[in-house]
Amino acid sequence: MAKELAKTYDPSGIEDRLYQKWLDKKYFHAEVDESKKPFTIVIPPPNITGQLHMGHALDNTLQDILIRFKRMQGYNALWQPGTDHASIATEVKIIEKLKEEGIRKEDLGREGFLERAWAWRKEYGGRIVSQLKKMGSSCDWDRERFTMDEGCNKAVNEVFVKMYKKGYIYKGSRIINWCPVCNTSISDAEVEYQEQAGHFWHIKYPILNDDDTESGEYLIFATTRPETMLGDTAVAVHPEDERYKHLIGKNLMLPLMNRKIPIVADEYVDREFGTGVVKITPGHDPNDFEVGKRHDLPIINIMNDNATINANGGKYEGMDRYEAREAIVKELDAMGLLVKIEDHVHNVGTHDRCKTTVEPLVKAQWFVKMDELIKPAQKAVREGEIRLVPESMQKTYFNWTDNIRDWCISRQLWWGHRIPAYYCDKCGETVVAKAAPEKCPKCGETHFTQDPDTLDTWFSSALWPFSTLGWPEQTKELKYFYPTDVLVTGYDIIFFWVIRMIFSGYEQMGEKPFKTVLFHGLVRDDKGRKMSKSLGNGIDPLEIIKQYGADALRLTLVTGNAPGNDMRFYYEKVEANRNFANKIWNASRFIMMNMEETQPTKPEAADLKPADHWITSRVNRLIKDVTENMEKYELGVAVQKIYDFIWDEFCDWYIEMVKPRLYAKDDAKSRNAALYTLKTVLIDALKLLHPYMPFVTEEIFCTLQDEEESIMVSDWPVYDEARNFAKEETEIETIKEAIRGIRNVRTEMNVPPSKKAQVFVVSDSEEKRGVFTGNNDFFKALAYASEVIVQADKSGIADDAVSVVIAHVNIYMPLGDLVDLEKELERLKKEEQRLEGELKRVNGMLSNEKFVSKAPEAKIAEEKAKLEKYTKMMEQVKAQIANLAK
RNA sequence: GGGCUCAUAGCACAGCUGGGAUGUGCGUCCGCUUCACGUGCGGAAGGUCACAGGUUCGAGCCCUGUUGGGCCCACCA
């Protein structure tokens, strides 16, 4: 006996209950099972600092759709979840919190700070997970991992030591990006360039004679960062520059510091730009650093880690970089060395986390050498071993891999994987090992100090596809679930994450980490702007779920969107999708109300009507299309088809067609056949929809079946040739066309629905007449007919009856006074015109010799059929016009 | 400077390997208390598929160029 369903679908309450049921039944859990084929997705681990935002919502919806789809198809589906320690993001957050308590991280010391950090993780780390659950994500939570858990740490150490031994990891002094606020180095990828209004300070340095006396001549140049002059060790000009050629090799006096510096020649200088003279500060500018190397210039570091001037800055020691800038400009001006100041807009590198202007500094850091490592990653994508969806992302991918630079992996932070390098307290020997060494291999000393730095967050994320499956242990999970099948992620982290996982997979596992990468875009606000904290235009997915339900949100995020494209978020769209959930709910409710007394049984073939075959054939086709689309990751296209099928074909047509049979209780067999078809087609549609809208579909499925079984572990529908009914499809299409024509005419004539009329169906084709007599039950109802009369000719039909012309059939409705003959004539003339156009087009094509000789036969046949159809329709319309004119 | 990407109805978007602009949501107009749903039903209006060439029997889709958005990388001091 079917349960009673509420009149409108209310997701609140239902969703949590169903999710709990799925958890209790362990449906999300996957165990290694050699008898089944695995299908694996590893989650892009959200930051433990994170709050669920629309980006997560989209990312996780896509993954959940794929995993539920494959699970229903019979795969052993594993969605491996976990979270990321997000070193900088988290450390910044904790420091902020400490600040509220008036504590600096140094006060706590490393141990104390880490204690706080772990406590923080314990308190907030689970928040994002519980939020993902609200989305309906079917992750195997029993396998939840954390990028800094014991296993991941083991994997990190293993990789670090191995790559160090291979020479892929090295320590070197390089100019790196330094964030003076976070007090750490950051990688190139973490630098964000911002346009800022600044100044060009034009400054001149005195040129020295060979005997070091001032020549009275000057070299003028411009700089945006005058304070760096304290660290200048040269001035460069272009070797071919006629203006300065004679000065090359001479020296200048660096003002304020009173240091003699050379004039060097370097191709790097652009003669066209400014005065064609560049001051060289190898310690504080990446380009200058390179110039310095070429000319063997000394590197002078004038800055402390907090961006104040150090002892090398002479009397400016202790000043902040901007304070020093002001003081220096003032003094140069006083000395008459400041030529002019210009306004200048330029790009300034800032730290993407805290927006502080980064300071290029020369520091000893750990790097990963990329030139060899990247090769298999390039090859894999080039040769199709790894597929990127959409394919156009390959271009971005190669743009990155082709220009790759060594990866700075050390961070001067405490929260993260500590670098497994140990320095001998006595002789300073470096030992890289998974654990602290017993004694120094060089001097035998037993005391070591571990490198204080930690690793870039992405170092552990790069190992995620295999570290989560147990690597470096050779677990059965690793053997079974690796390589994973799909990675779903935003195109914005191709470089940060995707590329690094790929080369790490090949290097550590000797195998790709995943077969396909499905990219999605950004979720923007309704004006197309990025959602951001600073703009305050972010929309909280949890709020949407509360208001409209998770299903409506999920559908909103995937419909009408192609892979890799950005999308805009509209409340109206969510509302529309909420309405869709309600629509299915009510259709199901209707079916169940009609099944209250008896459950339908499988009908005899003879009891099935054309309409039943039609909808069966349609859903069968839908199964094929949707499955194909989903296999190709065309998730938005697939769900659009399901939506259209359910709303238009199933609800607006089939249910309406079947109503007369449900209400007429005298023909039990026909009623049973209709109910059976309603139920089976609905179940098929629900199954197809389930990956997208897991909650409503489950609730209805369970109520409909009246059992505890779950749709999420039911079998995915399979296309079945035996459920194809081409003849009935054409038949029903004819009836639909007739009904649409009748409705159309009636609306145009302002005939109220309550006013029923006789409907004459005239056709010289016996077959066509059969179609109408065979479907009379619903045709009569949907055509607002008081009576349907099917006959071979026009006898007995009033001359002023309104006519509807469809292919091979003429329909007449004697509406008497309700019809304005003038208007009717006008309508027919319009129809005549339309047909004329159609005929012209078809004839044009068919009389084109080139078309007939070159186009495929099927296409030609199609056009010929149309020609015949339109010709016939034209004859009828012309006859009717002549008739009315009488 | 280099690369990528987009331009389709008033708005936001789909449109698979080229075959009548096929379509969705919102909006607009007209009509409907039809016993599942007004979170609904029926009907309608609205598009030179940015522009200019080309390939083709045939182009929204392929090629070239132009214009105008967006993104990424580089960072000329």
Short mmCIF file of C-alpha atoms (C1' of nucleotides) in Angstrom, two decimals, chain A residues 7 193 224 270 273 278 287 347 395 399-400 560 565 568 570 576 578-579 582-583 586-587 589-590 647 652 656 659 663 743-744 838 841 848 850-851 854 856 859 866 870, chain B residues 2-6 11-16 19-20 23-26 30-32 34-44 56-57 70-77:
data_model
loop_
_atom_site.label_atom_id
_atom_site.label_comp_id
_atom_site.label_asym_id
_atom_site.label_seq_id
_atom_site.Cartn_x
_atom_site.Cartn_y
_atom_site.Cartn_z
CA LYS A 7 1.12 18.14 -1.53
CA TYR A 193 50.17 40.70 -9.66
CA THR A 224 60.06 52.29 -8.91
CA ASP A 270 65.89 47.69 -23.30
CA PHE A 273 62.64 52.01 -22.34
CA VAL A 278 69.12 50.23 -15.34
CA ASN A 287 66.21 40.06 -13.31
CA ASN A 347 52.16 45.64 -11.59
CA LYS A 395 46.58 24.21 -24.36
CA ASN A 399 51.54 26.32 -21.69
CA TRP A 400 52.43 25.49 -18.10
CA GLY A 560 23.02 24.42 -18.90
CA ASN A 565 32.92 27.10 -18.55
CA ARG A 568 26.42 32.57 -13.09
CA TYR A 570 20.74 32.96 -10.09
CA ALA A 576 13.00 26.77 -11.14
CA ARG A 578 13.00 23.52 -6.80
CA ASN A 579 9.83 23.63 -8.88
CA ASN A 582 8.05 19.55 -6.83
CA LYS A 583 6.83 18.56 -10.28
CA ASN A 586 3.46 15.57 -7.66
CA ALA A 587 3.56 13.35 -10.70
CA ARG A 589 1.98 11.44 -5.93
CA PHE A 590 -0.62 11.24 -8.66
CA TRP A 647 8.26 17.49 -17.53
CA ASP A 652 2.36 17.03 -19.76
CA GLU A 656 -2.72 13.43 -19.46
CA LYS A 659 -6.07 9.89 -17.21
CA TYR A 663 -10.69 7.23 -14.18
CA ARG A 743 -5.52 23.99 -29.13
CA ASN A 744 -3.78 26.56 -31.22
CA GLU A 838 8.54 25.37 -46.84
CA ARG A 841 12.99 25.55 -49.52
CA ASN A 848 19.87 21.57 -56.90
CA LYS A 850 24.79 19.23 -56.72
CA PHE A 851 22.75 18.55 -53.64
CA LYS A 854 26.48 14.84 -53.28
CA PRO A 856 23.79 11.47 -48.38
CA LYS A 859 19.08 13.25 -46.29
CA LYS A 866 8.81 16.49 -46.63
CA TYR A 870 3.85 19.74 -47.62
"C1'" G B 2 52.94 35.54 -25.19
"C1'" G B 3 48.90 32.16 -24.80
"C1'" C B 4 43.89 30.74 -24.11
"C1'" U B 5 38.76 31.67 -24.37
"C1'" C B 6 34.02 33.83 -25.42
"C1'" C B 11 18.65 38.64 -19.55
"C1'" A B 12 21.59 34.10 -18.39
"C1'" C B 13 22.94 29.83 -21.07
"C1'" A B 14 22.77 24.74 -23.91
"C1'" G B 15 23.45 23.39 -29.09
"C1'" C B 16 27.07 16.04 -29.92
"C1'" G B 19 22.09 19.07 -42.87
"C1'" G B 20 15.67 23.28 -41.91
"C1'" G B 23 16.14 24.33 -27.11
"C1'" U B 24 16.14 25.52 -21.46
"C1'" G B 25 15.44 28.87 -17.24
"C1'" C B 26 13.89 33.81 -15.98
"C1'" C B 30 -3.15 36.29 -23.84
"C1'" G B 31 -6.27 32.56 -21.70
"C1'" C B 32 -7.47 28.76 -17.78
"C1'" U B 34 -9.11 20.72 -16.23
"C1'" C B 35 -10.58 15.97 -9.54
"C1'" A B 36 -1.02 15.38 -9.10
"C1'" C B 37 1.09 20.06 -9.02
"C1'" G B 38 -0.87 28.03 -9.63
"C1'" U B 39 6.30 25.77 -7.16
"C1'" G B 40 0.59 24.49 -12.03
"C1'" C B 41 -1.92 24.03 -17.29
"C1'" G B 42 -2.71 25.79 -22.50
"C1'" G B 43 -1.24 29.36 -26.19
"C1'" A B 44 1.79 33.51 -28.22
"C1'" U B 56 31.27 23.16 -48.96
"C1'" C B 57 25.58 20.89 -52.48
"C1'" G B 70 36.96 37.66 -20.09
"C1'" C B 71 41.01 34.59 -18.15
"C1'" C B 72 46.07 32.90 -17.55
"C1'" C B 73 51.31 33.60 -17.99
"C1'" A B 74 55.51 37.10 -18.35
"C1'" C B 75 56.65 41.63 -15.49
"C1'" C B 76 60.07 47.28 -18.80
"C1'" A B 77 63.86 48.62 -14.42
#
